[in-house]
Amino acid sequence: MTNNPPVTVLGLGAMGRALARTLLAAGHPTTVWNRTPGKDDELVAAGAVRAATVADAVAAHRIVLACLLTNDTVDEVLTGVPLDGRILVNLTNGTPAQARALATAYGPDRYLDGGIMAVPPTIGGPHAFVLYSGSAPAYDEARPALETFGEARYLGADPGLAALHDIALLSGMYGMVGGVLHALALVRAAGVSATGFAPLLTRWLTAMAGGVGRYAAQLDAGEYGRDVVSNLGMQAAAWDNLTDTARAEGVDPRLLAPLGDLMRRRAADHPDEDLTGIVELLKETA
Ligand code: FVH
């Protein structure tokens, strides 16, 4: 086995093309396949081999990487295609349950699930990282190729672990984006330039991200009143200022409203806790 094992890439959307481009740049012989022709021209010019069919692409190399729209797509594309001992690295976004089902269907000893924590232009750069879980031998064998995409982090043998972490990270991101969009809409509605305001918002969010570790420690300990910096009662009392200001400027506060409702409910009985106490209200049985 060389340090540059050959790889097949199934799916040449924005992400699949970035992965294939990175593999080629690192010297991995790369075979590519995409449902719709024409997306591989740049890759073929850079040295990739174009496969006419999925079966041809899978037959070409032992490491088969899938980066398709959904896991239903992965199933659709691979149904009836013999994998014959191939390692399947699935970098398609999906749920932990889907990852476990795919591992069972395609062979737990040869299936590796991945969660890409990067956008296409950052693949291969210093900020990219990719989470993996599933077969450890498959990970070890594919690792030289996987490390070209960014930091490769193996989370364990349970194939669902990478998807769990991926989904949790995306959930954090979307929560933040909801707040960002609300804030930008608010200042714009009041006649303030969003571009001018953006550096302040970035500075504030970066500073507040420092609280994640404290929240995590409170949750792990189940002690929502430990090391409280800003108590929930105070925060709930100020909440109407956020929604009132939004409405006064003609901005619907629907992106924020659910958090305010939870804060008020929890603060009624636990005003001295930190924000973390509201997770008690997220339990399905609560
Ligand atoms: N792009 C991103 O920012 C994120 C970063 C984190 C990871 N995600 C996930 O990566 C998967 C692929 O995302 P993508 O950005 O490459 O997505 P698209 O550019 O939309 O390309 C989709 C590919 O899937 C193919 N495809 C769709 N449906 C079918 C089908 N029924 N049969 C065969 N192939 C199918 C599509 O082919 P085509 O439309 O060009 O023929 C593209 O190759 C995804 O899970 C993200 O959540 C990206």
PDB file of C-alpha atoms in Angstrom, residues 3-264:
ATOM      1  CA  ASN A   3       0.932   6.514   1.037  1.00  0.00           C
ATOM      2  CA  ASN A   4      -1.330   7.747  -1.748  1.00  0.00           C
ATOM      3  CA  PRO A   5      -4.019   5.069  -2.025  1.00  0.00           C
ATOM      4  CA  PRO A   6      -6.299   5.474  -5.042  1.00  0.00           C
ATOM      5  CA  VAL A   7      -9.829   6.634  -4.352  1.00  0.00           C
ATOM      6  CA  THR A   8     -13.172   6.624  -6.134  1.00  0.00           C
ATOM      7  CA  VAL A   9     -15.419   9.640  -5.564  1.00  0.00           C
ATOM      8  CA  LEU A  10     -19.160   9.193  -6.158  1.00  0.00           C
ATOM      9  CA  GLY A  11     -20.966  12.525  -6.425  1.00  0.00           C
ATOM     10  CA  LEU A  12     -19.513  15.664  -7.933  1.00  0.00           C
ATOM     11  CA  GLY A  13     -21.615  18.361  -6.371  1.00  0.00           C
ATOM     12  CA  ALA A  14     -19.819  21.346  -4.857  1.00  0.00           C
ATOM     13  CA  MET A  15     -18.407  19.201  -2.044  1.00  0.00           C
ATOM     14  CA  GLY A  16     -17.597  16.084  -4.078  1.00  0.00           C
ATOM     15  CA  ARG A  17     -15.646  18.210  -6.561  1.00  0.00           C
ATOM     16  CA  ALA A  18     -13.701  19.868  -3.738  1.00  0.00           C
ATOM     17  CA  LEU A  19     -12.835  16.449  -2.267  1.00  0.00           C
ATOM     18  CA  ALA A  20     -11.744  15.041  -5.628  1.00  0.00           C
ATOM     19  CA  ARG A  21      -9.702  18.165  -6.402  1.00  0.00           C
ATOM     20  CA  THR A  22      -7.928  17.852  -3.047  1.00  0.00           C
ATOM     21  CA  LEU A  23      -7.183  14.160  -3.541  1.00  0.00           C
ATOM     22  CA  LEU A  24      -5.714  14.839  -6.974  1.00  0.00           C
ATOM     23  CA  ALA A  25      -3.609  17.717  -5.672  1.00  0.00           C
ATOM     24  CA  ALA A  26      -2.200  15.403  -2.986  1.00  0.00           C
ATOM     25  CA  GLY A  27      -1.270  12.768  -5.558  1.00  0.00           C
ATOM     26  CA  HIS A  28      -4.029  10.196  -5.018  1.00  0.00           C
ATOM     27  CA  PRO A  29      -5.105   8.492  -8.239  1.00  0.00           C
ATOM     28  CA  THR A  30      -8.792   9.414  -8.401  1.00  0.00           C
ATOM     29  CA  THR A  31     -11.725   8.010 -10.324  1.00  0.00           C
ATOM     30  CA  VAL A  32     -14.904  10.070 -10.392  1.00  0.00           C
ATOM     31  CA  TRP A  33     -18.569   9.463 -11.173  1.00  0.00           C
ATOM     32  CA  ASN A  34     -21.562  11.770 -11.200  1.00  0.00           C
ATOM     33  CA  ARG A  35     -25.170  11.219 -12.265  1.00  0.00           C
ATOM     34  CA  THR A  36     -25.239  14.316 -14.446  1.00  0.00           C
ATOM     35  CA  PRO A  37     -22.373  14.523 -16.917  1.00  0.00           C
ATOM     36  CA  GLY A  38     -20.242  17.616 -17.326  1.00  0.00           C
ATOM     37  CA  LYS A  39     -19.277  18.265 -13.718  1.00  0.00           C
ATOM     38  CA  ASP A  40     -15.985  16.389 -14.010  1.00  0.00           C
ATOM     39  CA  ASP A  41     -14.292  18.294 -16.820  1.00  0.00           C
ATOM     40  CA  GLU A  42     -11.990  20.282 -14.543  1.00  0.00           C
ATOM     41  CA  LEU A  43     -11.167  17.129 -12.557  1.00  0.00           C
ATOM     42  CA  VAL A  44     -10.401  15.058 -15.634  1.00  0.00           C
ATOM     43  CA  ALA A  45      -8.160  17.867 -16.863  1.00  0.00           C
ATOM     44  CA  ALA A  46      -6.362  17.627 -13.513  1.00  0.00           C
ATOM     45  CA  GLY A  47      -5.803  13.885 -13.923  1.00  0.00           C
ATOM     46  CA  ALA A  48      -8.980  12.186 -12.677  1.00  0.00           C
ATOM     47  CA  VAL A  49     -10.391   9.176 -14.496  1.00  0.00           C
ATOM     48  CA  ARG A  50     -14.033   9.493 -15.522  1.00  0.00           C
ATOM     49  CA  ALA A  51     -16.116   6.369 -14.868  1.00  0.00           C
ATOM     50  CA  ALA A  52     -19.064   5.780 -17.169  1.00  0.00           C
ATOM     51  CA  THR A  53     -21.133   3.939 -14.569  1.00  0.00           C
ATOM     52  CA  VAL A  54     -21.305   3.653 -10.799  1.00  0.00           C
ATOM     53  CA  ALA A  55     -20.291   0.001 -11.099  1.00  0.00           C
ATOM     54  CA  ASP A  56     -17.181   0.974 -13.086  1.00  0.00           C
ATOM     55  CA  ALA A  57     -16.306   3.619 -10.498  1.00  0.00           C
ATOM     56  CA  VAL A  58     -16.708   1.210  -7.580  1.00  0.00           C
ATOM     57  CA  ALA A  59     -14.736  -1.491  -9.365  1.00  0.00           C
ATOM     58  CA  ALA A  60     -11.841   0.896  -9.986  1.00  0.00           C
ATOM     59  CA  HIS A  61     -10.499   1.248  -6.416  1.00  0.00           C
ATOM     60  CA  ARG A  62     -10.737  -0.294  -2.978  1.00  0.00           C
ATOM     61  CA  ILE A  63     -11.594   3.005  -1.258  1.00  0.00           C
ATOM     62  CA  VAL A  64     -14.967   4.331  -2.402  1.00  0.00           C
ATOM     63  CA  LEU A  65     -15.998   7.720  -1.125  1.00  0.00           C
ATOM     64  CA  ALA A  66     -19.624   8.857  -1.472  1.00  0.00           C
ATOM     65  CA  CYS A  67     -20.640  12.504  -1.162  1.00  0.00           C
ATOM     66  CA  LEU A  68     -24.197  12.692  -2.404  1.00  0.00           C
ATOM     67  CA  LEU A  69     -27.202  14.805  -1.519  1.00  0.00           C
ATOM     68  CA  THR A  70     -28.796  12.476   1.063  1.00  0.00           C
ATOM     69  CA  ASN A  71     -28.370   8.953   2.367  1.00  0.00           C
ATOM     70  CA  ASP A  72     -31.407   7.921   0.335  1.00  0.00           C
ATOM     71  CA  THR A  73     -29.347   8.976  -2.674  1.00  0.00           C
ATOM     72  CA  VAL A  74     -26.452   6.822  -1.481  1.00  0.00           C
ATOM     73  CA  ASP A  75     -28.749   3.811  -1.242  1.00  0.00           C
ATOM     74  CA  GLU A  76     -30.278   4.570  -4.630  1.00  0.00           C
ATOM     75  CA  VAL A  77     -26.888   4.932  -6.300  1.00  0.00           C
ATOM     76  CA  LEU A  78     -25.323   1.822  -4.744  1.00  0.00           C
ATOM     77  CA  THR A  79     -28.297  -0.541  -4.929  1.00  0.00           C
ATOM     78  CA  GLY A  80     -27.318  -3.526  -7.051  1.00  0.00           C
ATOM     79  CA  VAL A  81     -23.662  -2.463  -7.292  1.00  0.00           C
ATOM     80  CA  PRO A  82     -21.344  -5.144  -5.888  1.00  0.00           C
ATOM     81  CA  LEU A  83     -19.011  -3.612  -3.319  1.00  0.00           C
ATOM     82  CA  ASP A  84     -16.835  -6.759  -3.205  1.00  0.00           C
ATOM     83  CA  GLY A  85     -14.730  -5.967  -0.170  1.00  0.00           C
ATOM     84  CA  ARG A  86     -14.503  -2.255  -0.931  1.00  0.00           C
ATOM     85  CA  ILE A  87     -14.214   0.292   1.886  1.00  0.00           C
ATOM     86  CA  LEU A  88     -17.186   2.643   1.729  1.00  0.00           C
ATOM     87  CA  VAL A  89     -16.527   6.091   3.195  1.00  0.00           C
ATOM     88  CA  ASN A  90     -19.827   7.945   3.272  1.00  0.00           C
ATOM     89  CA  LEU A  91     -19.423  11.708   3.665  1.00  0.00           C
ATOM     90  CA  THR A  92     -23.071  12.432   2.920  1.00  0.00           C
ATOM     91  CA  ASN A  93     -24.987  14.339   5.599  1.00  0.00           C
ATOM     92  CA  GLY A  94     -27.411  12.129   7.511  1.00  0.00           C
ATOM     93  CA  THR A  95     -28.699  10.936  10.860  1.00  0.00           C
ATOM     94  CA  PRO A  96     -26.975   8.519  13.255  1.00  0.00           C
ATOM     95  CA  ALA A  97     -29.734   5.965  12.577  1.00  0.00           C
ATOM     96  CA  GLN A  98     -29.135   6.200   8.831  1.00  0.00           C
ATOM     97  CA  ALA A  99     -25.388   5.707   9.341  1.00  0.00           C
ATOM     98  CA  ARG A 100     -25.985   2.594  11.450  1.00  0.00           C
ATOM     99  CA  ALA A 101     -28.418   1.198   8.885  1.00  0.00           C
ATOM    100  CA  LEU A 102     -25.949   1.799   6.041  1.00  0.00           C
ATOM    101  CA  ALA A 103     -23.173   0.117   8.029  1.00  0.00           C
ATOM    102  CA  THR A 104     -25.380  -2.919   8.542  1.00  0.00           C
ATOM    103  CA  ALA A 105     -26.407  -3.001   4.879  1.00  0.00           C
ATOM    104  CA  TYR A 106     -22.939  -2.521   3.375  1.00  0.00           C
ATOM    105  CA  GLY A 107     -20.807  -4.346   5.962  1.00  0.00           C
ATOM    106  CA  PRO A 108     -19.871  -2.921   9.390  1.00  0.00           C
ATOM    107  CA  ASP A 109     -16.243  -4.035   8.930  1.00  0.00           C
ATOM    108  CA  ARG A 110     -15.891  -1.941   5.768  1.00  0.00           C
ATOM    109  CA  TYR A 111     -18.147   1.048   6.414  1.00  0.00           C
ATOM    110  CA  LEU A 112     -16.965   4.417   7.618  1.00  0.00           C
ATOM    111  CA  ASP A 113     -19.327   7.332   8.123  1.00  0.00           C
ATOM    112  CA  GLY A 114     -18.127  10.915   8.059  1.00  0.00           C
ATOM    113  CA  GLY A 115     -19.303  14.404   8.895  1.00  0.00           C
ATOM    114  CA  ILE A 116     -17.582  17.190   6.999  1.00  0.00           C
ATOM    115  CA  MET A 117     -17.100  20.290   9.124  1.00  0.00           C
ATOM    116  CA  ALA A 118     -16.077  22.584   6.291  1.00  0.00           C
ATOM    117  CA  VAL A 119     -17.509  24.240   3.220  1.00  0.00           C
ATOM    118  CA  PRO A 120     -16.160  23.385  -0.240  1.00  0.00           C
ATOM    119  CA  PRO A 121     -13.633  26.255  -0.542  1.00  0.00           C
ATOM    120  CA  THR A 122     -12.072  25.374   2.829  1.00  0.00           C
ATOM    121  CA  ILE A 123     -11.545  21.664   2.126  1.00  0.00           C
ATOM    122  CA  GLY A 124      -7.852  20.896   2.515  1.00  0.00           C
ATOM    123  CA  GLY A 125      -7.251  24.101   4.460  1.00  0.00           C
ATOM    124  CA  PRO A 126      -6.298  24.671   8.098  1.00  0.00           C
ATOM    125  CA  HIS A 127      -9.874  25.250   9.333  1.00  0.00           C
ATOM    126  CA  ALA A 128     -11.400  22.106   7.855  1.00  0.00           C
ATOM    127  CA  PHE A 129     -12.021  19.042   9.985  1.00  0.00           C
ATOM    128  CA  VAL A 130     -13.889  15.850   9.256  1.00  0.00           C
ATOM    129  CA  LEU A 131     -15.373  13.499  11.838  1.00  0.00           C
ATOM    130  CA  TYR A 132     -15.348   9.748  11.223  1.00  0.00           C
ATOM    131  CA  SER A 133     -16.860   6.710  12.918  1.00  0.00           C
ATOM    132  CA  GLY A 134     -17.350   3.074  12.065  1.00  0.00           C
ATOM    133  CA  SER A 135     -14.796   0.449  11.106  1.00  0.00           C
ATOM    134  CA  ALA A 136     -11.388   1.236  12.661  1.00  0.00           C
ATOM    135  CA  PRO A 137      -9.436  -0.885  10.118  1.00  0.00           C
ATOM    136  CA  ALA A 138     -11.237   0.920   7.288  1.00  0.00           C
ATOM    137  CA  TYR A 139     -10.331   4.258   8.844  1.00  0.00           C
ATOM    138  CA  ASP A 140      -6.681   3.252   9.228  1.00  0.00           C
ATOM    139  CA  GLU A 141      -6.475   2.174   5.615  1.00  0.00           C
ATOM    140  CA  ALA A 142      -8.230   5.221   4.175  1.00  0.00           C
ATOM    141  CA  ARG A 143      -6.566   7.697   6.537  1.00  0.00           C
ATOM    142  CA  PRO A 144      -3.827   8.974   4.179  1.00  0.00           C
ATOM    143  CA  ALA A 145      -6.549  10.009   1.734  1.00  0.00           C
ATOM    144  CA  LEU A 146      -8.901  11.328   4.409  1.00  0.00           C
ATOM    145  CA  GLU A 147      -6.214  13.509   5.968  1.00  0.00           C
ATOM    146  CA  THR A 148      -5.910  15.492   2.752  1.00  0.00           C
ATOM    147  CA  PHE A 149      -9.357  17.044   3.442  1.00  0.00           C
ATOM    148  CA  GLY A 150      -8.384  18.602   6.781  1.00  0.00           C
ATOM    149  CA  GLU A 151      -7.928  17.276  10.292  1.00  0.00           C
ATOM    150  CA  ALA A 152      -9.360  13.748  10.422  1.00  0.00           C
ATOM    151  CA  ARG A 153     -10.902  12.837  13.769  1.00  0.00           C
ATOM    152  CA  TYR A 154     -11.990   9.238  14.441  1.00  0.00           C
ATOM    153  CA  LEU A 155     -14.715   9.074  17.092  1.00  0.00           C
ATOM    154  CA  GLY A 156     -15.200   5.335  17.561  1.00  0.00           C
ATOM    155  CA  ALA A 157     -16.634   2.114  16.194  1.00  0.00           C
ATOM    156  CA  ASP A 158     -20.310   3.103  16.455  1.00  0.00           C
ATOM    157  CA  PRO A 159     -21.066   4.260  12.873  1.00  0.00           C
ATOM    158  CA  GLY A 160     -23.604   6.786  14.202  1.00  0.00           C
ATOM    159  CA  LEU A 161     -21.109   8.812  16.238  1.00  0.00           C
ATOM    160  CA  ALA A 162     -19.836  11.006  13.401  1.00  0.00           C
ATOM    161  CA  ALA A 163     -23.382  11.915  12.339  1.00  0.00           C
ATOM    162  CA  LEU A 164     -24.361  12.632  15.948  1.00  0.00           C
ATOM    163  CA  HIS A 165     -21.454  15.060  16.373  1.00  0.00           C
ATOM    164  CA  ASP A 166     -22.027  16.556  12.912  1.00  0.00           C
ATOM    165  CA  ILE A 167     -25.711  17.171  13.611  1.00  0.00           C
ATOM    166  CA  ALA A 168     -24.953  18.651  17.045  1.00  0.00           C
ATOM    167  CA  LEU A 169     -22.362  21.014  15.553  1.00  0.00           C
ATOM    168  CA  LEU A 170     -24.738  22.036  12.770  1.00  0.00           C
ATOM    169  CA  SER A 171     -27.478  22.601  15.357  1.00  0.00           C
ATOM    170  CA  GLY A 172     -25.185  24.995  17.225  1.00  0.00           C
ATOM    171  CA  MET A 173     -24.344  26.739  13.966  1.00  0.00           C
ATOM    172  CA  TYR A 174     -27.958  27.175  12.883  1.00  0.00           C
ATOM    173  CA  GLY A 175     -28.928  28.501  16.302  1.00  0.00           C
ATOM    174  CA  MET A 176     -26.172  31.094  15.955  1.00  0.00           C
ATOM    175  CA  VAL A 177     -27.162  31.937  12.378  1.00  0.00           C
ATOM    176  CA  GLY A 178     -30.751  32.517  13.509  1.00  0.00           C
ATOM    177  CA  GLY A 179     -29.522  35.083  16.020  1.00  0.00           C
ATOM    178  CA  VAL A 180     -27.168  36.657  13.492  1.00  0.00           C
ATOM    179  CA  LEU A 181     -29.896  37.073  10.875  1.00  0.00           C
ATOM    180  CA  HIS A 182     -32.252  38.575  13.438  1.00  0.00           C
ATOM    181  CA  ALA A 183     -29.590  41.034  14.622  1.00  0.00           C
ATOM    182  CA  LEU A 184     -28.695  42.110  11.087  1.00  0.00           C
ATOM    183  CA  ALA A 185     -32.360  42.479  10.119  1.00  0.00           C
ATOM    184  CA  LEU A 186     -32.954  44.590  13.223  1.00  0.00           C
ATOM    185  CA  VAL A 187     -30.165  47.093  12.630  1.00  0.00           C
ATOM    186  CA  ARG A 188     -31.012  47.345   8.936  1.00  0.00           C
ATOM    187  CA  ALA A 189     -34.673  47.988   9.736  1.00  0.00           C
ATOM    188  CA  ALA A 190     -33.512  50.860  11.952  1.00  0.00           C
ATOM    189  CA  GLY A 191     -31.390  52.308   9.137  1.00  0.00           C
ATOM    190  CA  VAL A 192     -27.996  51.055  10.362  1.00  0.00           C
ATOM    191  CA  SER A 193     -25.654  49.436   7.846  1.00  0.00           C
ATOM    192  CA  ALA A 194     -25.408  45.685   8.393  1.00  0.00           C
ATOM    193  CA  THR A 195     -21.868  45.753   7.035  1.00  0.00           C
ATOM    194  CA  GLY A 196     -20.845  48.441   9.500  1.00  0.00           C
ATOM    195  CA  PHE A 197     -22.455  46.542  12.370  1.00  0.00           C
ATOM    196  CA  ALA A 198     -20.993  43.141  11.448  1.00  0.00           C
ATOM    197  CA  PRO A 199     -17.564  43.574  13.137  1.00  0.00           C
ATOM    198  CA  LEU A 200     -19.289  44.379  16.452  1.00  0.00           C
ATOM    199  CA  LEU A 201     -21.471  41.292  16.124  1.00  0.00           C
ATOM    200  CA  THR A 202     -18.495  39.088  15.317  1.00  0.00           C
ATOM    201  CA  ARG A 203     -16.608  40.478  18.312  1.00  0.00           C
ATOM    202  CA  TRP A 204     -19.558  39.878  20.645  1.00  0.00           C
ATOM    203  CA  LEU A 205     -20.260  36.335  19.429  1.00  0.00           C
ATOM    204  CA  THR A 206     -16.582  35.407  19.664  1.00  0.00           C
ATOM    205  CA  ALA A 207     -16.493  36.612  23.263  1.00  0.00           C
ATOM    206  CA  MET A 208     -19.749  34.796  24.126  1.00  0.00           C
ATOM    207  CA  ALA A 209     -18.498  31.539  22.558  1.00  0.00           C
ATOM    208  CA  GLY A 210     -16.138  31.412  25.526  1.00  0.00           C
ATOM    209  CA  GLY A 211     -19.142  30.380  27.634  1.00  0.00           C
ATOM    210  CA  VAL A 212     -19.651  27.047  25.837  1.00  0.00           C
ATOM    211  CA  GLY A 213     -17.241  25.201  28.123  1.00  0.00           C
ATOM    212  CA  ARG A 214     -18.982  26.553  31.250  1.00  0.00           C
ATOM    213  CA  TYR A 215     -22.399  25.529  29.931  1.00  0.00           C
ATOM    214  CA  ALA A 216     -21.049  22.052  29.112  1.00  0.00           C
ATOM    215  CA  ALA A 217     -19.601  21.629  32.612  1.00  0.00           C
ATOM    216  CA  GLN A 218     -22.942  22.665  34.146  1.00  0.00           C
ATOM    217  CA  LEU A 219     -24.810  20.157  31.982  1.00  0.00           C
ATOM    218  CA  ASP A 220     -22.401  17.291  32.679  1.00  0.00           C
ATOM    219  CA  ALA A 221     -22.685  17.969  36.418  1.00  0.00           C
ATOM    220  CA  GLY A 222     -26.444  18.582  36.282  1.00  0.00           C
ATOM    221  CA  GLU A 223     -25.725  21.733  38.304  1.00  0.00           C
ATOM    222  CA  TYR A 224     -27.290  24.649  36.479  1.00  0.00           C
ATOM    223  CA  GLY A 225     -26.605  26.984  39.372  1.00  0.00           C
ATOM    224  CA  ARG A 226     -22.853  26.371  39.390  1.00  0.00           C
ATOM    225  CA  ASP A 227     -20.468  29.199  38.412  1.00  0.00           C
ATOM    226  CA  VAL A 228     -23.367  31.367  37.248  1.00  0.00           C
ATOM    227  CA  VAL A 229     -22.207  34.559  35.571  1.00  0.00           C
ATOM    228  CA  SER A 230     -25.549  36.061  34.486  1.00  0.00           C
ATOM    229  CA  ASN A 231     -28.572  34.605  36.236  1.00  0.00           C
ATOM    230  CA  LEU A 232     -31.654  33.468  34.380  1.00  0.00           C
ATOM    231  CA  GLY A 233     -34.082  35.691  36.294  1.00  0.00           C
ATOM    232  CA  MET A 234     -32.210  38.799  35.182  1.00  0.00           C
ATOM    233  CA  GLN A 235     -32.005  37.555  31.578  1.00  0.00           C
ATOM    234  CA  ALA A 236     -35.716  36.671  31.438  1.00  0.00           C
ATOM    235  CA  ALA A 237     -36.621  40.102  32.809  1.00  0.00           C
ATOM    236  CA  ALA A 238     -34.730  41.764  29.939  1.00  0.00           C
ATOM    237  CA  TRP A 239     -36.143  39.476  27.257  1.00  0.00           C
ATOM    238  CA  ASP A 240     -39.173  41.598  26.338  1.00  0.00           C
ATOM    239  CA  ASN A 241     -36.763  44.410  25.428  1.00  0.00           C
ATOM    240  CA  LEU A 242     -35.487  42.219  22.585  1.00  0.00           C
ATOM    241  CA  THR A 243     -38.889  41.339  21.176  1.00  0.00           C
ATOM    242  CA  ASP A 244     -40.417  44.791  21.788  1.00  0.00           C
ATOM    243  CA  THR A 245     -37.539  46.498  19.961  1.00  0.00           C
ATOM    244  CA  ALA A 246     -37.827  44.055  17.061  1.00  0.00           C
ATOM    245  CA  ARG A 247     -41.566  44.642  16.690  1.00  0.00           C
ATOM    246  CA  ALA A 248     -41.103  48.410  16.978  1.00  0.00           C
ATOM    247  CA  GLU A 249     -38.759  48.219  13.976  1.00  0.00           C
ATOM    248  CA  GLY A 250     -41.092  45.950  12.022  1.00  0.00           C
ATOM    249  CA  VAL A 251     -39.014  42.801  12.506  1.00  0.00           C
ATOM    250  CA  ASP A 252     -40.815  39.570  13.380  1.00  0.00           C
ATOM    251  CA  PRO A 253     -38.965  38.043  16.379  1.00  0.00           C
ATOM    252  CA  ARG A 254     -39.929  34.477  15.469  1.00  0.00           C
ATOM    253  CA  LEU A 255     -36.295  33.311  15.273  1.00  0.00           C
ATOM    254  CA  LEU A 256     -35.798  34.257  18.935  1.00  0.00           C
ATOM    255  CA  ALA A 257     -39.232  33.714  20.443  1.00  0.00           C
ATOM    256  CA  PRO A 258     -38.949  30.012  21.416  1.00  0.00           C
ATOM    257  CA  LEU A 259     -35.861  30.680  23.536  1.00  0.00           C
ATOM    258  CA  GLY A 260     -37.616  33.531  25.363  1.00  0.00           C
ATOM    259  CA  ASP A 261     -40.604  31.315  26.173  1.00  0.00           C
ATOM    260  CA  LEU A 262     -38.327  28.634  27.649  1.00  0.00           C
ATOM    261  CA  MET A 263     -36.334  31.203  29.634  1.00  0.00           C
ATOM    262  CA  ARG A 264     -39.467  32.649  31.199  1.00  0.00           C
TER     263      ARG A 264
END
